[in-house]
Coordinates of C-alpha atoms and ligand atoms in Angstrom, one line a residue:
X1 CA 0.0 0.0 0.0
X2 CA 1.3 3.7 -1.0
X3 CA 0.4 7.2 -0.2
X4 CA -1.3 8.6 -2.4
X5 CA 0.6 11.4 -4.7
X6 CA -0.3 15.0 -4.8
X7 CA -3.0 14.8 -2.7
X8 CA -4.0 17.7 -1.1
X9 CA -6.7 18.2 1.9
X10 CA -8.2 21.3 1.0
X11 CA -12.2 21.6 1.1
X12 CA -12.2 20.2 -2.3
X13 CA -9.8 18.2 -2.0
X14 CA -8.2 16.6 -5.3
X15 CA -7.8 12.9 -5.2
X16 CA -4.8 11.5 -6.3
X17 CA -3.3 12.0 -10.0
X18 CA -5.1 14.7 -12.0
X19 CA -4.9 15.2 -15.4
X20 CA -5.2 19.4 -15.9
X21 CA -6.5 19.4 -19.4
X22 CA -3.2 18.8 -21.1
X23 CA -3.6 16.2 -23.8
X24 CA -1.0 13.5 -22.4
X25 CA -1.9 10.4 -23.3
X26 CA -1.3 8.6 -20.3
X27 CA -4.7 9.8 -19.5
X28 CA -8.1 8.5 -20.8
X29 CA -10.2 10.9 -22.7
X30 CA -13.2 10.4 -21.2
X31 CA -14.2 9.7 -17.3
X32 CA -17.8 8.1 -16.3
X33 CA -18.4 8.9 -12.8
X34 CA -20.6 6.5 -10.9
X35 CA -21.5 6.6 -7.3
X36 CA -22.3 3.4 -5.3
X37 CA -24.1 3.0 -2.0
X38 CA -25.5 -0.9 -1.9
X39 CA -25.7 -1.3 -5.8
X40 CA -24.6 -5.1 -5.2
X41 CA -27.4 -6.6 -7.1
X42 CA -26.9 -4.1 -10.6
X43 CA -23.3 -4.1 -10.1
X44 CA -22.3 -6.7 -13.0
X45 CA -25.2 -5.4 -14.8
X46 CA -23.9 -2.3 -14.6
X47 CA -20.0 -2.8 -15.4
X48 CA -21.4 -5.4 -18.5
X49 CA -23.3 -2.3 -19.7
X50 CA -20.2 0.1 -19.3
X51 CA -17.5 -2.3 -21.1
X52 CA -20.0 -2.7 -23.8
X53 CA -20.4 0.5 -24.8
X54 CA -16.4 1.3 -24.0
X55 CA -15.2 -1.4 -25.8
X56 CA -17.5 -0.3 -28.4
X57 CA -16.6 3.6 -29.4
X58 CA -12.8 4.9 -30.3
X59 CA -12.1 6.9 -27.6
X60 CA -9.9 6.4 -24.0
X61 CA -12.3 6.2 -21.0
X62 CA -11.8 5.3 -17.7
X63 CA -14.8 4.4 -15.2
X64 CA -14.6 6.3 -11.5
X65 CA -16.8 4.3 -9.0
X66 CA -17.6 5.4 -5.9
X67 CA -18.2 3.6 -3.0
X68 CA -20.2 5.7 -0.5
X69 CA -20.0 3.7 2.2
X70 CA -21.8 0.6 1.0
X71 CA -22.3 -2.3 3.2
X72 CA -23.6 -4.8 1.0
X73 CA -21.0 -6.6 -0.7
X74 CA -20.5 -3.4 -3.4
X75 CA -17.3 -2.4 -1.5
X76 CA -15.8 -6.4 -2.3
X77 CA -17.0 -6.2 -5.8
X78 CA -15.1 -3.0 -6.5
X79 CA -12.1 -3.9 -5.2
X80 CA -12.0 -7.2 -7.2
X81 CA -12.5 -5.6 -10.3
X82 CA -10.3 -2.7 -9.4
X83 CA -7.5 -5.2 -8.8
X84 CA -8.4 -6.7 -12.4
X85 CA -9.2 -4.0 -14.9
X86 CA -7.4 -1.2 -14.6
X87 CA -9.6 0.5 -16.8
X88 CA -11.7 0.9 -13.4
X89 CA -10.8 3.5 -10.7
X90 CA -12.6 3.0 -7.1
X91 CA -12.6 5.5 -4.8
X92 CA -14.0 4.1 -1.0
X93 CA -15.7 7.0 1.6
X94 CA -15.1 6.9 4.9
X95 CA -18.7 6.5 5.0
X96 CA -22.0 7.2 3.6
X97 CA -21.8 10.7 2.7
X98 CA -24.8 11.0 0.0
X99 CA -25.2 10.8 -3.0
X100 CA -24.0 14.5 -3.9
X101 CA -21.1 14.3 -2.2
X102 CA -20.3 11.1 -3.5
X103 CA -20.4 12.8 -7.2
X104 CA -18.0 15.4 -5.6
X105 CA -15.3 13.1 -4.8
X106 CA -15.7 11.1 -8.0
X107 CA -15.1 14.4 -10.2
X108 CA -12.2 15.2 -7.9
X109 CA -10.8 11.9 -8.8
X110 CA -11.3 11.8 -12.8
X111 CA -8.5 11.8 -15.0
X112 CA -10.0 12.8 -18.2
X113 CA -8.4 15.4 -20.5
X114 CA -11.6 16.1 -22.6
X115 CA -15.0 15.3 -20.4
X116 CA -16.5 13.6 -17.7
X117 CA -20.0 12.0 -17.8
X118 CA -21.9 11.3 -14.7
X119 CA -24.6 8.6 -14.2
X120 CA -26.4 6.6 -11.6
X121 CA -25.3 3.4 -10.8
X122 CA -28.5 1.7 -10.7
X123 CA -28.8 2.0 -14.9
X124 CA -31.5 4.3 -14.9
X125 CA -29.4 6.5 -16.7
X126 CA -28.2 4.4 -19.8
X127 CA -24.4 4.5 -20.1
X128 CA -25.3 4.3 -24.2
X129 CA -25.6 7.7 -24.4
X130 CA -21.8 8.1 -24.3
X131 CA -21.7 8.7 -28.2
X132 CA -24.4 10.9 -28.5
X133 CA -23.5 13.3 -25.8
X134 CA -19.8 13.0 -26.6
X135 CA -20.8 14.6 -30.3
X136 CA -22.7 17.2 -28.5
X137 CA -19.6 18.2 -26.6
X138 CA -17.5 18.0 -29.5
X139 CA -20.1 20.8 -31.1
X140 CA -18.6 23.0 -28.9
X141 CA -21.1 22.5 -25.9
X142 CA -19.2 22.6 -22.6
X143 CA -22.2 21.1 -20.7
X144 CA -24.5 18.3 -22.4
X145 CA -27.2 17.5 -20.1
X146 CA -30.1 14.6 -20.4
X147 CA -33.4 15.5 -20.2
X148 CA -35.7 13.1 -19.1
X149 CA -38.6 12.1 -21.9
X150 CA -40.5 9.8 -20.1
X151 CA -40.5 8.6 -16.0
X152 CA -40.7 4.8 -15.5
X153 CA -41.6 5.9 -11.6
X154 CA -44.0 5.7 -9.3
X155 CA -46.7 8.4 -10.1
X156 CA -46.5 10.2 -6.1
X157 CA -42.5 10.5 -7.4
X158 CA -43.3 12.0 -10.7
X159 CA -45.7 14.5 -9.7
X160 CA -43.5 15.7 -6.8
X161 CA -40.5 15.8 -9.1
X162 CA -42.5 17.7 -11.6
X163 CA -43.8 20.0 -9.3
X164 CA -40.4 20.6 -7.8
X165 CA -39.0 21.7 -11.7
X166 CA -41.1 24.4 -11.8
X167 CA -41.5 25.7 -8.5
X168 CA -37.2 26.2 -8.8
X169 CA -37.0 26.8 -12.2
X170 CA -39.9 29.8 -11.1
X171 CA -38.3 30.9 -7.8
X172 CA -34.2 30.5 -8.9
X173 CA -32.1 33.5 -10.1
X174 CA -30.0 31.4 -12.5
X175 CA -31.7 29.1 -15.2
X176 CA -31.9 25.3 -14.2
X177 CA -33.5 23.1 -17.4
X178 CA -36.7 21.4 -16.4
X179 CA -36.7 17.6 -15.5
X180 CA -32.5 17.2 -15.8
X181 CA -31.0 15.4 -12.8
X182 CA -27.3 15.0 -12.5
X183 CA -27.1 12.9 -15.7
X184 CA -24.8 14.9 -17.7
X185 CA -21.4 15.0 -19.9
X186 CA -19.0 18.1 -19.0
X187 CA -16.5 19.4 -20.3
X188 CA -12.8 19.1 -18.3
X189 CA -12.9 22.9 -17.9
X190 CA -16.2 22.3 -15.8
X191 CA -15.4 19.8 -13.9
X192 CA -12.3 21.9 -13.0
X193 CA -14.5 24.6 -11.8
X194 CA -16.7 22.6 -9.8
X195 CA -14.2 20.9 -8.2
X196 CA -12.8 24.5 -7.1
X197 CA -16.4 25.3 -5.7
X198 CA -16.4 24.4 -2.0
X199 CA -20.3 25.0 -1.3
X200 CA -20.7 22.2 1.5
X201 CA -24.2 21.6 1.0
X202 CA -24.4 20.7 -2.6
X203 CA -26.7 20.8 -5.5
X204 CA -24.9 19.9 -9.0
X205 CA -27.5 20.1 -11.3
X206 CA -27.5 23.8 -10.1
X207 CA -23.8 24.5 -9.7
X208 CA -23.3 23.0 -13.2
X209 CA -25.7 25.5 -15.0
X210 CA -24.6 28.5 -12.8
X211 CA -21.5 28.0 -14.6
X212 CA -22.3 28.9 -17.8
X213 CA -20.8 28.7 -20.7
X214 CA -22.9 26.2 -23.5
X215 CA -24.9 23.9 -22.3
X216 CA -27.3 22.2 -24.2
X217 CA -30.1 19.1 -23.5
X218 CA -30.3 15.8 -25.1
X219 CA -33.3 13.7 -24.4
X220 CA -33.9 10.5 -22.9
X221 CA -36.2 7.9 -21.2
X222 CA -35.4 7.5 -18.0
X223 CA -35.7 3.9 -17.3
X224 CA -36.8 2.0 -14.0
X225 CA -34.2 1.1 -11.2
X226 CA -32.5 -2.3 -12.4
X227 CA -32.8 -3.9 -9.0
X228 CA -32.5 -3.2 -5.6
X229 CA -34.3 -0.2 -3.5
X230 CA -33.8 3.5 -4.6
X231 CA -31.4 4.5 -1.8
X232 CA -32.6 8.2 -1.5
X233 CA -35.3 8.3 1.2
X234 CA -38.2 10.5 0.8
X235 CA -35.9 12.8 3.6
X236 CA -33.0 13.1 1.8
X237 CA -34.9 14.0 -1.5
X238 CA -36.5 16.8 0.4
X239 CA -33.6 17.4 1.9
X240 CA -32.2 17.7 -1.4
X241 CA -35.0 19.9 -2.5
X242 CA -34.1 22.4 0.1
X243 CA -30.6 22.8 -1.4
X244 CA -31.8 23.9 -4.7
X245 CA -34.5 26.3 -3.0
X246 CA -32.6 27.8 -0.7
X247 CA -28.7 27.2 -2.6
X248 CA -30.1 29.1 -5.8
X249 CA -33.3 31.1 -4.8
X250 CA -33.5 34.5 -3.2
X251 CA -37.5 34.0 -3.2
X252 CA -38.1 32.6 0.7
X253 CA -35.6 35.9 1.9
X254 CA -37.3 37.7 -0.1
X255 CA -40.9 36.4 0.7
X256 CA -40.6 37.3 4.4
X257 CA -39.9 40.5 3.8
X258 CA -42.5 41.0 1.7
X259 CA -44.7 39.4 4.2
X260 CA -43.6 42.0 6.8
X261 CA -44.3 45.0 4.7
X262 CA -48.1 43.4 3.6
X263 CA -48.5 42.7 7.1
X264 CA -48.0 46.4 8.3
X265 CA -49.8 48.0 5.6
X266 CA -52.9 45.6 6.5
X267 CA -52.5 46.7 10.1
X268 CA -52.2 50.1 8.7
X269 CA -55.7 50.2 7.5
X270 CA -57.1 48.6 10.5
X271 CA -55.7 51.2 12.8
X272 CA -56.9 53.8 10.5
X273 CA -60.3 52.0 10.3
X274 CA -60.3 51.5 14.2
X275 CA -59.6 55.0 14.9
X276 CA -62.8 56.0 12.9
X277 CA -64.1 53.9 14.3
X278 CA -64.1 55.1 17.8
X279 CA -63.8 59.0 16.7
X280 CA -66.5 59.3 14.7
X281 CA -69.3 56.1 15.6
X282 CA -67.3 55.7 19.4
X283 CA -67.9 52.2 18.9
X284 CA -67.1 49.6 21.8
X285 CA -64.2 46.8 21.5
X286 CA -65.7 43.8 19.2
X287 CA -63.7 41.4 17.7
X288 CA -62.4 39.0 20.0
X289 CA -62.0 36.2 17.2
X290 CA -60.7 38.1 14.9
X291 CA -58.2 39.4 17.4
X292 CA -57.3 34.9 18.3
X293 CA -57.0 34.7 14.6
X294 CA -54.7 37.2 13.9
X295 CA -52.7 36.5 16.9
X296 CA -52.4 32.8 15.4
X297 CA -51.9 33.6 12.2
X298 CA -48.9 36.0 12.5
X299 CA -47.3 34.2 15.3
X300 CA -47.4 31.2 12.7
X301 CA -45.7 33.2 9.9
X302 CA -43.1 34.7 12.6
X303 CA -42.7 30.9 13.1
X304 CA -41.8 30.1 9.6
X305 CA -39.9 33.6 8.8
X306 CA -37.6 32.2 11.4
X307 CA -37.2 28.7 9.8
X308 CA -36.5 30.4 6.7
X309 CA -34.0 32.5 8.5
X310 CA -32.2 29.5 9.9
X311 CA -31.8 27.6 6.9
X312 CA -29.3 30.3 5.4
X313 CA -27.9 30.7 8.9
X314 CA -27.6 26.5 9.0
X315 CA -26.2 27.1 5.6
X316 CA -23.5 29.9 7.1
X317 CA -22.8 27.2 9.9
X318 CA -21.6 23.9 7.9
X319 CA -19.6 26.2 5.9
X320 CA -17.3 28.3 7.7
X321 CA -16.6 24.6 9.4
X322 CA -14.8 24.7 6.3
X323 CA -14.8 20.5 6.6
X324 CA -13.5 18.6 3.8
X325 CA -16.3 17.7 1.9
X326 CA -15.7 14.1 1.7
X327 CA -13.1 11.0 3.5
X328 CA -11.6 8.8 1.3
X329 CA -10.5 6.2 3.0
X330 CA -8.3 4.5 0.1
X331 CA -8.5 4.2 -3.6
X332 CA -7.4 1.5 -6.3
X333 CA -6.1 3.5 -9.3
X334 CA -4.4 1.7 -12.0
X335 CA -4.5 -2.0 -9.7
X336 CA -2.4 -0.1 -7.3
X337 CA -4.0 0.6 -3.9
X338 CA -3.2 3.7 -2.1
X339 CA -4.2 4.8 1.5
X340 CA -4.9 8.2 1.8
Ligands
LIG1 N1 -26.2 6.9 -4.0 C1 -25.1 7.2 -3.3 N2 -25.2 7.5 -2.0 C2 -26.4 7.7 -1.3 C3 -27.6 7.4 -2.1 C4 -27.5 7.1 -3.4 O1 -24.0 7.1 -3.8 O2 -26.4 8.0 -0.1 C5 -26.1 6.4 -5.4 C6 -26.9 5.2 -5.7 O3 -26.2 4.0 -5.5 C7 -27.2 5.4 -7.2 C8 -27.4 6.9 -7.3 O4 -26.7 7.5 -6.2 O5 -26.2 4.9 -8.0 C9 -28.8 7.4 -7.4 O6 -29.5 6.9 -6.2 P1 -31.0 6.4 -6.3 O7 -31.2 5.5 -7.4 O8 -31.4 5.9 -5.0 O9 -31.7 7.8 -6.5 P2 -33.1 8.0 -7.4 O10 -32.9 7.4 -8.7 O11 -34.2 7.4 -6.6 O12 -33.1 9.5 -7.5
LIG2 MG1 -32.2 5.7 -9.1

């Protein structure tokens, strides 16, 4: 076992040997990034799928699996084929980190000089596309995202993801496509940006089109899970939800405040009406519901103002931590293993 070379522990901290764009042909043209968290059941499915397709275009790619902490077997199988292909870099977390984070180590891992393309490792996300979204980047598009056709999920998961599109794509100050996960080929340049971002709570697909540059969208059908359970939990899905609301929207900020001022100005007129009120008609006190009501109503959107408040202030609090986003504990690069 070695130490890893030029690694360094900043909060995006690169992993290992990095190619910097150059075109030396030691390294692969292409990188597919795939993080793992108990994918044992797809996993031969899944490397089948990649070699096909690999051994079936003329270009240099390398695959970057992830092992996010898997406790299933997944780890074993990496390693093994690690040790055997050396067309396969793994990278193994400390532990399960998530699935975002997982993408973050895997792009700070990748060795391509041209592009990186990410995709689940569960095949919903069909590794064919390779071709397709390589000629797209060739075009001169630094980003080439997938845009999903069709859903083969379960229609509570649709509608929510639908819903969750628009309602960000409404609310956000920079433009995020509708219906585009983190399926995507990008360019080296981007991947060399992201992986000089050091936002701790992380939302790619959002990251990735603040960037800029070209992007364009390809379309697919996004197919079912191959096997297995779909390891994001309803709670990390909302979870994840918050970090595109609240990572690239100005809107619940922005909302409070604007509550505040509506709030005034209705208690404005009620004063004014009240004072008339007892001037002119000297009518008695009434009201006593209406008083309960408002009393509940505003102490429930003081309530919420606060939440919203805290999430940017939780926000503030994870990241002047200024943790390293991810552990590796070791890596298998090139059959070699390194501790790092
Ligand atoms: N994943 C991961 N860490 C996690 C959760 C998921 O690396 O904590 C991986 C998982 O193995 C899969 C991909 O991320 O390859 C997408 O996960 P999943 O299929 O559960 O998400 P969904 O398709 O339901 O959005
Ligand atoms: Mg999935």
């Amino acid at each position: 076992m070695k130490s890893s070379p030029n690694s360094t522990s900043v909060n995006t901290q690169l992993i290992g040997h990095q190619a910097s764009g150059d075109n030396s042909s030691n390294y692969p043209q292409i990188s597919i990034v795939v993080p793992l968290y108990n994918e044992v059941e797809t996993f031969t499915h899944l490397t089948d799928r990649l070699n096909q397709i690999i051994d079936s275009i003329n270009l240099s790619v390398e695959v970057v699996l992830i092992d996010d902490g898997s406790s299933d077997g997944t780890t074993e199988l990496m390693y093994q084929l690690a040790l055997e292909n050396e067309r396969y870099q793994c990278i193994f977390l400390s532990r399960n980190h998530g699935h975002q984070i997982a993408l973050t180590a895997g792009l700070a891992a990748v060795t391509a000089t041209e592009a990186v393309m990410i995709i689940d490792g569960d095949l919903q996300d069909p590794p064919e596309l390779l071709p397709e979204m390589y000629n797209a980047y060739k075009e001169g598009n630094e980003v080439v995202y997938a845009v999903r056709k069709k859903r083969k999920e379960s229609g509570f998961k649709k509608l929510s993801y639908y819903l969750f599109y628009r309602l960000l794509k409404s609310i956000s100050y920079i433009n995020i496509p509708l219906d585009s996960g983190d399926f995507a080929l990008i360019s080296r340049r981007v991947v060399n940006i992201l992986n000089k971002m050091p936002e701790e709570s992380r939302f790619i697909r959002g990251m990735r089109s603040w960037i800029g540059f070209r992007q364009i969208g390809i379309e697919y059908e996004r197919h079912e899970r191959f096997a297995g359970q779909p390891k994001y939990s309803i709670k990390r899905l909302i979870r994840l939800a918050h970090n595109g609301i609240f990572n690239f929207s100005e809107f619940p900020i922005k909302l409070i405040t604007n509550l505040g001022i509506m709030t005034i100005s209705i208690s404005l007129i009620y004063l004014v009406i009240t004072l008339i009120n007892k001037i002119f008609y000297n009518d008695v006190p009434r009201g006593f519901t209406a008083l309960l009501f408002t009393i509940i109503l505003f102490s429930g959107v003081q309530l919420i103002s606060l939440g919203v408040i805290g999430e940017y202030v939780l926000r503030i609090f994870f990241q002047v931590k200024n943790r390293p986003l991810f552990i590796v504990k070791n890596r298998v690069y090139k059959k070699e293993v390194f501790n790092e």
